[in-house]
Coordinates of C-alpha atoms and ligand atoms in Angstrom, one line a residue:
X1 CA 117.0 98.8 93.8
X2 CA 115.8 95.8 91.8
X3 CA 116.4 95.5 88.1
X4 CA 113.1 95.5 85.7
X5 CA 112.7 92.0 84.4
X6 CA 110.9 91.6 81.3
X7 CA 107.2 89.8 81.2
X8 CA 105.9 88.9 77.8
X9 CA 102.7 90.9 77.3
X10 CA 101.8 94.4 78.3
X11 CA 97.9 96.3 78.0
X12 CA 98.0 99.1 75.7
X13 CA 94.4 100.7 75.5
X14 CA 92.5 97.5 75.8
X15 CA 94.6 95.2 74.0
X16 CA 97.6 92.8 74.7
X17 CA 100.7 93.8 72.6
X18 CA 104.5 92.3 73.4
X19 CA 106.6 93.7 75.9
X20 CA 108.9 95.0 73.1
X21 CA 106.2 96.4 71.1
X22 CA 105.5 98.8 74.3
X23 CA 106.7 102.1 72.4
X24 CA 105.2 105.6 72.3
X25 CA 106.3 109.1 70.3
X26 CA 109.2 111.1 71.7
X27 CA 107.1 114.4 71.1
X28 CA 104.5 112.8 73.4
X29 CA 103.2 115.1 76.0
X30 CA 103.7 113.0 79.1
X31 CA 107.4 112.5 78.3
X32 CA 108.2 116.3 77.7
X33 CA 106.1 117.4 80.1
X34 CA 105.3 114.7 82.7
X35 CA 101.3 115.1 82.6
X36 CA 100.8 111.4 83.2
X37 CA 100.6 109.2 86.5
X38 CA 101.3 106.0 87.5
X39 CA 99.8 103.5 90.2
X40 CA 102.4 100.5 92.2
X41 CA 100.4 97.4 93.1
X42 CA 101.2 94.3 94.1
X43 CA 100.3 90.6 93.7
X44 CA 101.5 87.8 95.8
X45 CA 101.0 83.9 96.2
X46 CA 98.5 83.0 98.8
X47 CA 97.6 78.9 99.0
X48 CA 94.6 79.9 96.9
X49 CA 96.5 80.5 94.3
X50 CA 98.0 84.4 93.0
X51 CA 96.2 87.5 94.6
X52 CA 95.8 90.8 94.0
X53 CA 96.7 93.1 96.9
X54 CA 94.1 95.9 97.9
X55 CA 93.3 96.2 94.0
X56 CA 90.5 98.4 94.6
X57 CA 92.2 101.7 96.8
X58 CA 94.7 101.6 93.4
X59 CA 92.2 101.7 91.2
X60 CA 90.7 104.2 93.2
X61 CA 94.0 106.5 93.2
X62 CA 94.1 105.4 89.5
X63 CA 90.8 107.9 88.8
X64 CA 91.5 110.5 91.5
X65 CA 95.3 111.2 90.0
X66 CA 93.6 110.9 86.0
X67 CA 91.3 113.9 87.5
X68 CA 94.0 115.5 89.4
X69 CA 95.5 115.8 85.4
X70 CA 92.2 116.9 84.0
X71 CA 92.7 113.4 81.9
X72 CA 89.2 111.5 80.9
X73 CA 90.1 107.7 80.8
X74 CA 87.9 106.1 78.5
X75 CA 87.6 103.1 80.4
X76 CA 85.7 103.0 83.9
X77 CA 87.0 101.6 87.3
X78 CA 85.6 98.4 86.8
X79 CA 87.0 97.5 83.1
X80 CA 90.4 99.2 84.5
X81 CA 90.1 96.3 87.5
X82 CA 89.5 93.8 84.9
X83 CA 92.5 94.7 82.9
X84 CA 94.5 94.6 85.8
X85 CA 93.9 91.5 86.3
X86 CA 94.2 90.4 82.9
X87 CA 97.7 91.6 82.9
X88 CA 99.0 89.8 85.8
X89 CA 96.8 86.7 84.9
X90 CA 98.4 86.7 81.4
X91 CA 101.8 87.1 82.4
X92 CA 101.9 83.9 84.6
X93 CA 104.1 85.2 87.0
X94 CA 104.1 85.1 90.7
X95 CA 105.0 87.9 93.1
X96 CA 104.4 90.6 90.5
X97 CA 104.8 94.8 90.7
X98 CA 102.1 95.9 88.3
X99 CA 102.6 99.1 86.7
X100 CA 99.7 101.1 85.0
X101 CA 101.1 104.5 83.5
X102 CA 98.4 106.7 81.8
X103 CA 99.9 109.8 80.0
X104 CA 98.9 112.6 77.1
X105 CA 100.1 111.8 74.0
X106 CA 101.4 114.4 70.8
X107 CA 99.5 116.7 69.5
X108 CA 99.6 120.1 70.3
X109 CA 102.8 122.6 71.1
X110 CA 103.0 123.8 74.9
X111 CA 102.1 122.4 78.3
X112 CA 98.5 122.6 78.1
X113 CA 97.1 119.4 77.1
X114 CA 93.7 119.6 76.4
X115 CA 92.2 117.6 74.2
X116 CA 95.4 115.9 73.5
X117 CA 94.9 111.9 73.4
X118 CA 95.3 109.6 76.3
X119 CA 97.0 106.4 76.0
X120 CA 97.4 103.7 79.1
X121 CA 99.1 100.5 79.4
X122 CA 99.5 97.9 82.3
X123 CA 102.7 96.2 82.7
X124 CA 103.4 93.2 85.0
X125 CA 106.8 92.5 86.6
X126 CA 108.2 89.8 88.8
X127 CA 109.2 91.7 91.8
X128 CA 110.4 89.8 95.4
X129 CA 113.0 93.0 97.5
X130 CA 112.7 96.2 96.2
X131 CA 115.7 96.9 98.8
X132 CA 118.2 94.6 98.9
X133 CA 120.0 95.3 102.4
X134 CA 118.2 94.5 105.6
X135 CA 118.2 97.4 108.0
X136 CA 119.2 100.2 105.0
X137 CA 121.4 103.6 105.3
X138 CA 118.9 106.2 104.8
X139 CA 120.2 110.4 104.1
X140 CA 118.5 113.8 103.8
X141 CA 117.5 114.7 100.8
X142 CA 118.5 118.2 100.5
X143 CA 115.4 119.6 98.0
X144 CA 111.9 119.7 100.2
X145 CA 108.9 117.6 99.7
X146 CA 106.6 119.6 97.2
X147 CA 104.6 121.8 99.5
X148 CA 100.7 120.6 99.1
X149 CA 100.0 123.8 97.9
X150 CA 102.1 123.2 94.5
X151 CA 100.7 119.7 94.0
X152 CA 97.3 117.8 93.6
X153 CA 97.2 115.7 96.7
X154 CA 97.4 112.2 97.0
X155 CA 98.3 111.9 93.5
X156 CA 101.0 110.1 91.7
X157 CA 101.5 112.4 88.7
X158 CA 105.1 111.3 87.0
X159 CA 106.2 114.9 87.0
X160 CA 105.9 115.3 90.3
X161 CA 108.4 112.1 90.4
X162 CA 111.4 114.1 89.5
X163 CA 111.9 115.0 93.4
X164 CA 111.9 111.1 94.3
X165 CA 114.3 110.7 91.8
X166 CA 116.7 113.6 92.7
X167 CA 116.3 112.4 96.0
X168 CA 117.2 108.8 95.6
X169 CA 120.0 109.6 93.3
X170 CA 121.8 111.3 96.3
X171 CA 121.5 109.4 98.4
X172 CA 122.9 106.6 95.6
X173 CA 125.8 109.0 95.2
X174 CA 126.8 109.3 99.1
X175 CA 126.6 105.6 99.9
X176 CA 123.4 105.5 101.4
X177 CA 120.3 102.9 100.4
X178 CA 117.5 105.5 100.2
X179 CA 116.8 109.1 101.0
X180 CA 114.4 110.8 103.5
X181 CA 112.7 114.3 102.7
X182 CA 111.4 117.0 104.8
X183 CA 108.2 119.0 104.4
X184 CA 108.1 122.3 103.5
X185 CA 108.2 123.1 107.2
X186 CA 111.7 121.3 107.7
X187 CA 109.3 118.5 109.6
X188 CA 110.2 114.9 108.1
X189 CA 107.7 114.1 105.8
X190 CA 108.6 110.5 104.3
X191 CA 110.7 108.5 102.2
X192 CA 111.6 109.3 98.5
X193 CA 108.9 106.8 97.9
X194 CA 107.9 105.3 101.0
X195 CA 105.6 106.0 103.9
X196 CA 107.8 106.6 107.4
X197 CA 107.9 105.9 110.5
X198 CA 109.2 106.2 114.5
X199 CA 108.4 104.0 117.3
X200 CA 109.2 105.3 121.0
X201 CA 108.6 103.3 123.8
X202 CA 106.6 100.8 122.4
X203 CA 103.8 103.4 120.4
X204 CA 103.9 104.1 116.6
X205 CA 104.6 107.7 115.2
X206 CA 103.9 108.7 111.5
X207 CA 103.8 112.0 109.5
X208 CA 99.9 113.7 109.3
X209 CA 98.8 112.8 106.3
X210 CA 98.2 116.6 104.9
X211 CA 102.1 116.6 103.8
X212 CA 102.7 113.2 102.2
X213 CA 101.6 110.6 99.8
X214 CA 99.3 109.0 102.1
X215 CA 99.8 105.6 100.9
X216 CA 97.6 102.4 100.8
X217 CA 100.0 100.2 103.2
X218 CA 100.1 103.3 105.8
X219 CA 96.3 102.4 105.7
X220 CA 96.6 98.7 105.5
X221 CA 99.3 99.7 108.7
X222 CA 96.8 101.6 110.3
X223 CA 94.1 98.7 110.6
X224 CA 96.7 95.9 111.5
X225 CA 97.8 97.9 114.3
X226 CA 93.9 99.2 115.8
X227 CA 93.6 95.3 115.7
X228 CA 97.3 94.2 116.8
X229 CA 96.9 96.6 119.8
X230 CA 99.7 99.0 118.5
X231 CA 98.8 102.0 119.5
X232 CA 100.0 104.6 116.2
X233 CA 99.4 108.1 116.4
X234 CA 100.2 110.9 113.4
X235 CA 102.3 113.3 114.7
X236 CA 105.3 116.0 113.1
X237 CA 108.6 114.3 113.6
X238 CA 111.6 115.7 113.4
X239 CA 115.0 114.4 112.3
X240 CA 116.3 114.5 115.8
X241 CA 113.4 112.7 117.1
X242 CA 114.1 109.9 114.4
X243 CA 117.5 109.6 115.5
X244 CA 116.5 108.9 118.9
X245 CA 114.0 106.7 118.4
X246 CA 113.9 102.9 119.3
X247 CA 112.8 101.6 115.5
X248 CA 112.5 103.2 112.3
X249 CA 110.6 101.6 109.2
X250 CA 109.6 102.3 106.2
X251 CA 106.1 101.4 104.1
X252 CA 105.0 101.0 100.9
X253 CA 103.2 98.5 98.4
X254 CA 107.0 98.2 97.0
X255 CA 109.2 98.1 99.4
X256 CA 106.6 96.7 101.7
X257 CA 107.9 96.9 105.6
X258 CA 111.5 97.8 105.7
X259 CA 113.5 98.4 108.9
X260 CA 115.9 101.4 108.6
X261 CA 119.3 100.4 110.6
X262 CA 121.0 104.3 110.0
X263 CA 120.0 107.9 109.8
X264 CA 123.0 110.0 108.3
X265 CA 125.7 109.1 110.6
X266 CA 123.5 108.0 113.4
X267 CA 123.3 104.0 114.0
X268 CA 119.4 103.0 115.2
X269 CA 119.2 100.0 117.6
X270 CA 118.5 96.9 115.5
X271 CA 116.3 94.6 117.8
X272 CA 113.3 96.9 116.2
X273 CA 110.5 94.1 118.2
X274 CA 107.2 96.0 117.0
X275 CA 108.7 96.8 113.3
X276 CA 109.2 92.8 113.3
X277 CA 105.9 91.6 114.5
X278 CA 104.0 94.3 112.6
X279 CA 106.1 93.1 109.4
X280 CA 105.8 89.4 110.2
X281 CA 101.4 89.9 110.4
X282 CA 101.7 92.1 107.2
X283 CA 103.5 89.7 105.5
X284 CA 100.6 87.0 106.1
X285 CA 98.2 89.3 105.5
X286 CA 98.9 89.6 102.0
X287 CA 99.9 86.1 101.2
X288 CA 96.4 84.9 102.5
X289 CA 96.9 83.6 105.8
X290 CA 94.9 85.7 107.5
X291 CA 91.3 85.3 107.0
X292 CA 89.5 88.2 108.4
X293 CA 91.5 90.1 105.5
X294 CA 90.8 88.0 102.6
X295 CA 88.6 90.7 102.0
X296 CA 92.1 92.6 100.8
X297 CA 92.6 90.1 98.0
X298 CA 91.8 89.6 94.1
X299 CA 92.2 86.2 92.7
X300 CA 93.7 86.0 89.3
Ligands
PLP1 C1 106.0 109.5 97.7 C2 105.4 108.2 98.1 N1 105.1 108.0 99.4 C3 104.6 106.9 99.8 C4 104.4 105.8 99.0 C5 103.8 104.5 99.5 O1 102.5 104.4 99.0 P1 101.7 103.0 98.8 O2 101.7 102.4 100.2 O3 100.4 103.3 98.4 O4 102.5 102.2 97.8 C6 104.7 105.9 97.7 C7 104.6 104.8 96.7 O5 103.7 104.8 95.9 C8 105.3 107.1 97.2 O6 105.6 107.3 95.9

């Protein structure tokens, strides 16, 4: 995983402070009790100049995870955009992961935290693999997804985050690149923080959305492949049928498209032809080359 490299301004509630000056309380309510959320998006060179990727679903999640929290931002959807795009436009880097990360702050004792404050910064990094290897080792996680019925769908509330980073620990600990988790069925759900998926003779196969993050490349995938011909199709996978299956790949505004090359102890074949063409036309999709989805992008 790819090491946080330091930018030289962060957004704290409207204003631009230094990177080091990015501090908060220890008592603060989002750190002892996880009641804040993040967003992952992604900006990338195009021969325009720097673009935002699919800005507006982010911003989107931004407002729907605030509400999952109960959390009033005081800012709306459009000065949030604007901020955004501030941040990366600031920082002058290319190929950026930008990181906003609402959260309560102190003020009362106990998990409920109403009427506590609300602080939100933006943070810009320079970020090119988020995996390093090319076709990646990936393990069960041995704790199950959080069943929808313990957790506000579609959300990316921090706390929540603790299972993602159980899971990718163990899978750090047995030698393996990144871990997989079932649904509270024992169906495979998804990556620790990725989107999954199977391809079997030449169609698409990805977990119903009802039991996973549904994430905003699955539905960037989605289109490419309506349009691409690909026929994809939602369906309950199991960790046999994944280790049967022709290609395996992972999605995610991070980790983008990533070919997974084992499952456990199982080797996958590695000549993975539709993971590689859908990756190749994702990969120009978001650096501007195709025009029909320049409708995806936010100059900065
Ligand atoms: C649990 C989980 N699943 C899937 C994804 C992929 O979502 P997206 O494509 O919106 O980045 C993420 C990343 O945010 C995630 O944390």
């Amino acid at each position: 995983m790819a090491i946080m490299q330091e930018t030289k301004y962060i957004w704290k509630n409207g204003k631009f402070i230094a990177w080091a000056k990015a501090t908060t309380h220890i008592l603060s309510h989002g750190l002892q009790y996880g009641t804040g959320f993040f967003e992952g998006i992604r900006s990338y060179p195009t021969p325009e100049g720097e673009t935002i990727f699919r800005l507006q679903p982010h911003v989107e999640r931004i407002f729907h995870s605030a509400q999952a929290l109960g959390m009033k931002l005081p800012w709306n959807k459009k000065q949030i955009a604007e901020a955004i795009i501030a941040t990366a436009r600031k920082n002058k880097v290319s190929d950026c992961y930008i990181r906003p990360y609402a959260f309560y702050g102190y003020q009362k004792v106990g998990p409920n935290p109403a009427d506590s404050p609300v602080d939100m910064i933006i943070a810009c990094i320079p970020l090119k693999d988020y995996l390093k290897r090319d076709f990646i080792k990936v393990t069960l996680a041995p704790l199950a997804r959080i069943a929808p019925s313990s957790a506000p769908h579609g959300t990316k509330i921090s706390g929540m985050y603790y299972h993602a980073a159980l899971s990718g620990l163990y899978a750090w600990k047995r030698g393996f690149d990144e871990a997989i988790v079932l649904d509270h069925k024992g169906y495979v759900a998804e990556g620790a923080a990725e989107n999954l998926y199977m391809v079997k003779h030449g169609k698409i196969y990805t977990p119903p959305a009802d039991t996973i993050l549904p994430g905003i490349t699955r539905d960037t995938l989605m289109t490419l492949c309506k349009d691409m011909g690909i026929p994809i199709q939602e369906k309950r996978l199991t960790l046999k049928m994944l280790q049967d299956a022709d290609e395996v790949f992972f999605s995610g505004t991070a980790v983008e498209l990533h070919s997974i090359g084992q499952i456990e102890k199982k080797k996958l074949p590695r000549k993975n032809p539709i993971t590689k063409e859908l990756c190749a036309h994702y990969m120009d999709v978001v650096h501007g080359k195709v025009g029909k989805y320049k409708r995806w992008l936010t100059w900065i």
